[in-house]
Amino acid sequence: MSALFQPLTLRGVTIPNRVWMAPMCQYSAEPEGPGTGTPNDWHFTHLAARAAGGTGLILTEATAVSPEGRISPYDLGIWNDAQVEAFRRITRFLASQGTVPGIQLAHAGRKASTDRTWAGGGPLGPDARGWQPLAPSALAFDERHVRPTELTHDQIEEIVGQFADAARRALAAGFEVAEIHGAHGYLINEFLSPHSNHRTDVYGGSYENRTRFARDVVDAVRAVWPQDKPLFFRISATDWLEEDGWTAEDTVRFAADLQTHGVDLLDVSTGGNASGVRIPAGPGYQVPFAARVKAGTSLPVAAVGLITETEQAEKILANGDADAVLLGRELLRNPSWARHAARELGADVHVPHQYHRSV
């Protein structure tokens, strides 16, 4: 029996298979006006196609908890009720296809206020719909990015509250899984790593202090997220730095901490917090980091990173390296990857009646 197409139950939610869609920014929301940050026809079509293709869990792109928490002016957000109503259309359709709808809650920190990737992804100033980024320390990500404003204690508490408010809205919008984005050099990751966090107060310095903001966010979200619904946390398991960075050992330690705070699965990625580093990218290159967490804790994990082939994905799960796989670019290329993989493995997966001729 295929490991890839076994259901997985976390708390009160059963995900029908282990083929999941990773969050991928589409940079397609309206940048200003009443539709700012609101999902539109593009987002519906993009997510609905992968649900019709048999994907077990779909996580939205990084969805900002505040306007200044967006990576770009074109990102999705969930800071107002109009956004909630637009998301309901998406979650209803995903659920109708047997797919579990999930949302990734995010704040971009010092990597905020940038252009769309196909326009170069450079920083945007106020004259180009940009804004002043916020961060744990006033350290720019690289030479292109602006120097962010260091957060005050009051601002930190406000952002923690914004994550909780976003989780409440996500529940109202029909999401069954919430994921906190603590990876890729965005705000929570910036607090975790000594590379980007040079604070000398209770939010900086020691491991305990640098992880405080992340724990505060998790606690605030878990307090409003129903006990029968799972909470995920996405982490960059390493900064890929030889020194003065977040490490794989830190990740294993933190995974155990997160579990005690009510996190149900760790979504294990890497990198994004330090510019100019060399990352040995290749098929499944991040899977060993997920495997380390799984071996060192009892927290379920999902693996991501150049997972493209059916046999590759099946082997990751069969070997016990992860509990699920998250596909990104491969699902952009092939929205029905799950259906094709099920056929190869002799497994069952949801097929819409309208597509019965494809079986």
CSV table of C-alpha atoms in Angstrom, one decimal, residues 193-354:
chain,number,residue,atom,x,y,z
A,193,SER,CA,18.7,33.8,13.9
A,194,PRO,CA,21.7,35.5,15.5
A,195,HIS,CA,22.7,36.6,12.0
A,196,SER,CA,19.7,39.0,11.8
A,197,ASN,CA,18.9,39.5,15.5
A,198,HIS,CA,21.4,41.7,17.3
A,199,ARG,CA,19.0,42.8,20.1
A,200,THR,CA,20.2,43.0,23.7
A,201,ASP,CA,16.8,42.9,25.4
A,202,VAL,CA,14.5,39.9,26.1
A,203,TYR,CA,14.1,39.2,22.4
A,204,GLY,CA,17.8,38.9,21.6
A,205,GLY,CA,21.0,37.2,22.6
A,206,SER,CA,20.4,33.8,24.0
A,207,TYR,CA,18.5,31.0,22.3
A,208,GLU,CA,15.7,31.4,24.8
A,209,ASN,CA,15.4,35.1,24.0
A,210,ARG,CA,15.7,34.8,20.2
A,211,THR,CA,12.9,32.2,20.2
A,212,ARG,CA,10.6,34.2,22.5
A,213,PHE,CA,8.8,36.1,19.7
A,214,ALA,CA,8.1,32.9,17.8
A,215,ARG,CA,6.8,31.2,20.9
A,216,ASP,CA,4.6,34.3,21.7
A,217,VAL,CA,3.1,34.1,18.2
A,218,VAL,CA,2.5,30.4,18.4
A,219,ASP,CA,0.8,30.8,21.8
A,220,ALA,CA,-1.4,33.7,20.6
A,221,VAL,CA,-2.5,31.8,17.5
A,222,ARG,CA,-3.0,28.5,19.4
A,223,ALA,CA,-5.2,30.4,21.9
A,224,VAL,CA,-7.7,31.3,19.2
A,225,TRP,CA,-7.2,28.4,16.8
A,226,PRO,CA,-9.6,25.6,17.7
A,227,GLN,CA,-8.2,22.6,19.6
A,228,ASP,CA,-9.6,20.2,17.0
A,229,LYS,CA,-7.6,21.9,14.1
A,230,PRO,CA,-3.9,21.5,13.5
A,231,LEU,CA,-1.3,24.2,13.7
A,232,PHE,CA,1.8,24.0,11.5
A,233,PHE,CA,5.1,26.0,11.7
A,234,ARG,CA,7.4,26.5,8.7
A,235,ILE,CA,11.0,26.8,9.6
A,236,SER,CA,14.3,27.4,7.8
A,237,ALA,CA,16.3,24.6,9.4
A,238,THR,CA,19.6,26.3,8.6
A,239,ASP,CA,20.9,29.7,7.4
A,240,TRP,CA,23.6,27.8,5.5
A,241,LEU,CA,26.2,29.8,7.4
A,242,GLU,CA,29.4,28.4,8.9
A,243,GLU,CA,29.0,30.5,12.0
A,244,ASP,CA,26.7,33.0,13.7
A,245,GLY,CA,23.6,31.5,12.1
A,246,TRP,CA,20.6,29.4,12.9
A,247,THR,CA,21.6,25.7,12.7
A,248,ALA,CA,20.1,22.2,12.2
A,249,GLU,CA,20.8,21.5,15.9
A,250,ASP,CA,18.8,24.7,16.9
A,251,THR,CA,15.9,23.4,14.7
A,252,VAL,CA,15.7,20.0,16.4
A,253,ARG,CA,15.7,21.7,19.8
A,254,PHE,CA,13.1,24.3,18.8
A,255,ALA,CA,10.9,21.6,17.2
A,256,ALA,CA,10.5,20.0,20.7
A,257,ASP,CA,9.7,23.4,22.2
A,258,LEU,CA,7.1,24.1,19.5
A,259,GLN,CA,5.4,20.8,20.2
A,260,THR,CA,4.9,21.7,23.8
A,261,HIS,CA,3.3,25.0,22.7
A,262,GLY,CA,0.7,23.2,20.5
A,263,VAL,CA,2.3,22.9,17.1
A,264,ASP,CA,1.3,19.7,15.3
A,265,LEU,CA,3.7,19.6,12.4
A,266,LEU,CA,7.0,21.2,11.3
A,267,ASP,CA,7.2,22.2,7.7
A,268,VAL,CA,11.0,22.0,7.1
A,269,SER,CA,12.7,24.3,4.6
A,270,THR,CA,16.1,26.1,4.7
A,271,GLY,CA,17.8,29.3,3.9
A,272,GLY,CA,16.6,32.8,2.9
A,273,ASN,CA,17.9,34.7,5.9
A,274,ALA,CA,21.4,35.4,4.7
A,275,SER,CA,22.3,36.8,1.3
A,276,GLY,CA,25.2,35.5,-0.8
A,277,VAL,CA,25.3,32.0,0.8
A,278,ARG,CA,25.9,28.9,-1.3
A,279,ILE,CA,23.1,26.4,-1.0
A,280,PRO,CA,23.8,22.9,-2.4
A,281,ALA,CA,20.4,22.7,-4.2
A,282,GLY,CA,19.5,19.4,-5.8
A,283,PRO,CA,16.7,16.8,-5.8
A,284,GLY,CA,15.5,16.4,-2.2
A,285,TYR,CA,18.3,18.5,-0.8
A,286,GLN,CA,16.3,19.7,2.2
A,287,VAL,CA,14.9,16.2,3.1
A,288,PRO,CA,17.8,15.4,5.5
A,289,PHE,CA,16.8,18.3,7.7
A,290,ALA,CA,13.2,17.0,8.0
A,291,ALA,CA,14.6,13.6,8.7
A,292,ARG,CA,16.8,15.0,11.6
A,293,VAL,CA,13.7,16.6,13.2
A,294,LYS,CA,11.7,13.4,12.8
A,295,ALA,CA,14.6,11.3,14.3
A,296,GLY,CA,15.2,13.7,17.2
A,297,THR,CA,11.6,14.5,18.2
A,298,SER,CA,8.1,13.0,18.1
A,299,LEU,CA,6.8,16.0,16.1
A,300,PRO,CA,5.4,15.1,12.6
A,301,VAL,CA,7.3,16.8,9.8
A,302,ALA,CA,6.8,17.6,6.1
A,303,ALA,CA,9.7,17.7,3.6
A,304,VAL,CA,10.0,20.2,0.8
A,305,GLY,CA,12.6,21.1,-1.9
A,306,LEU,CA,12.9,19.8,-5.4
A,307,ILE,CA,10.7,16.8,-4.9
A,308,THR,CA,9.5,16.1,-8.4
A,309,GLU,CA,9.2,12.3,-9.0
A,310,THR,CA,6.7,9.8,-7.8
A,311,GLU,CA,9.2,7.3,-6.7
A,312,GLN,CA,11.3,9.9,-4.9
A,313,ALA,CA,8.3,11.2,-2.9
A,314,GLU,CA,7.2,7.6,-2.0
A,315,LYS,CA,10.7,6.7,-0.9
A,316,ILE,CA,10.9,9.8,1.5
A,317,LEU,CA,7.8,8.6,3.3
A,318,ALA,CA,8.5,4.9,3.1
A,319,ASN,CA,11.9,5.5,4.6
A,320,GLY,CA,10.4,7.5,7.5
A,321,ASP,CA,12.2,10.7,6.6
A,322,ALA,CA,9.0,12.7,6.7
A,323,ASP,CA,5.2,12.3,7.2
A,324,ALA,CA,4.3,14.3,4.1
A,325,VAL,CA,5.8,16.0,1.1
A,326,LEU,CA,5.2,19.6,-0.1
A,327,LEU,CA,5.5,20.2,-3.8
A,328,GLY,CA,6.0,23.7,-5.2
A,329,ARG,CA,7.3,24.2,-8.7
A,330,GLU,CA,6.3,20.7,-9.8
A,331,LEU,CA,2.7,21.5,-9.0
A,332,LEU,CA,3.0,24.7,-11.1
A,333,ARG,CA,4.1,22.5,-14.0
A,334,ASN,CA,1.5,19.8,-13.4
A,335,PRO,CA,-1.6,20.6,-11.3
A,336,SER,CA,-2.7,16.9,-11.5
A,337,TRP,CA,0.6,15.5,-10.1
A,338,ALA,CA,-1.2,13.7,-7.3
A,339,ARG,CA,-3.5,11.9,-9.8
A,340,HIS,CA,-0.6,10.9,-12.0
A,341,ALA,CA,1.4,9.7,-9.0
A,342,ALA,CA,-1.6,7.6,-7.7
A,343,ARG,CA,-1.9,5.9,-11.1
A,344,GLU,CA,1.8,5.0,-11.0
A,345,LEU,CA,1.5,3.6,-7.5
A,346,GLY,CA,-1.8,1.8,-8.0
A,347,ALA,CA,-3.4,4.0,-5.4
A,348,ASP,CA,-6.8,5.8,-5.2
A,349,VAL,CA,-7.2,9.6,-5.3
A,350,HIS,CA,-10.1,12.0,-5.8
A,351,VAL,CA,-11.0,12.5,-9.4
A,352,PRO,CA,-13.8,15.0,-10.2
A,353,HIS,CA,-16.7,13.5,-12.1
A,354,GLN,CA,-16.1,15.9,-14.9
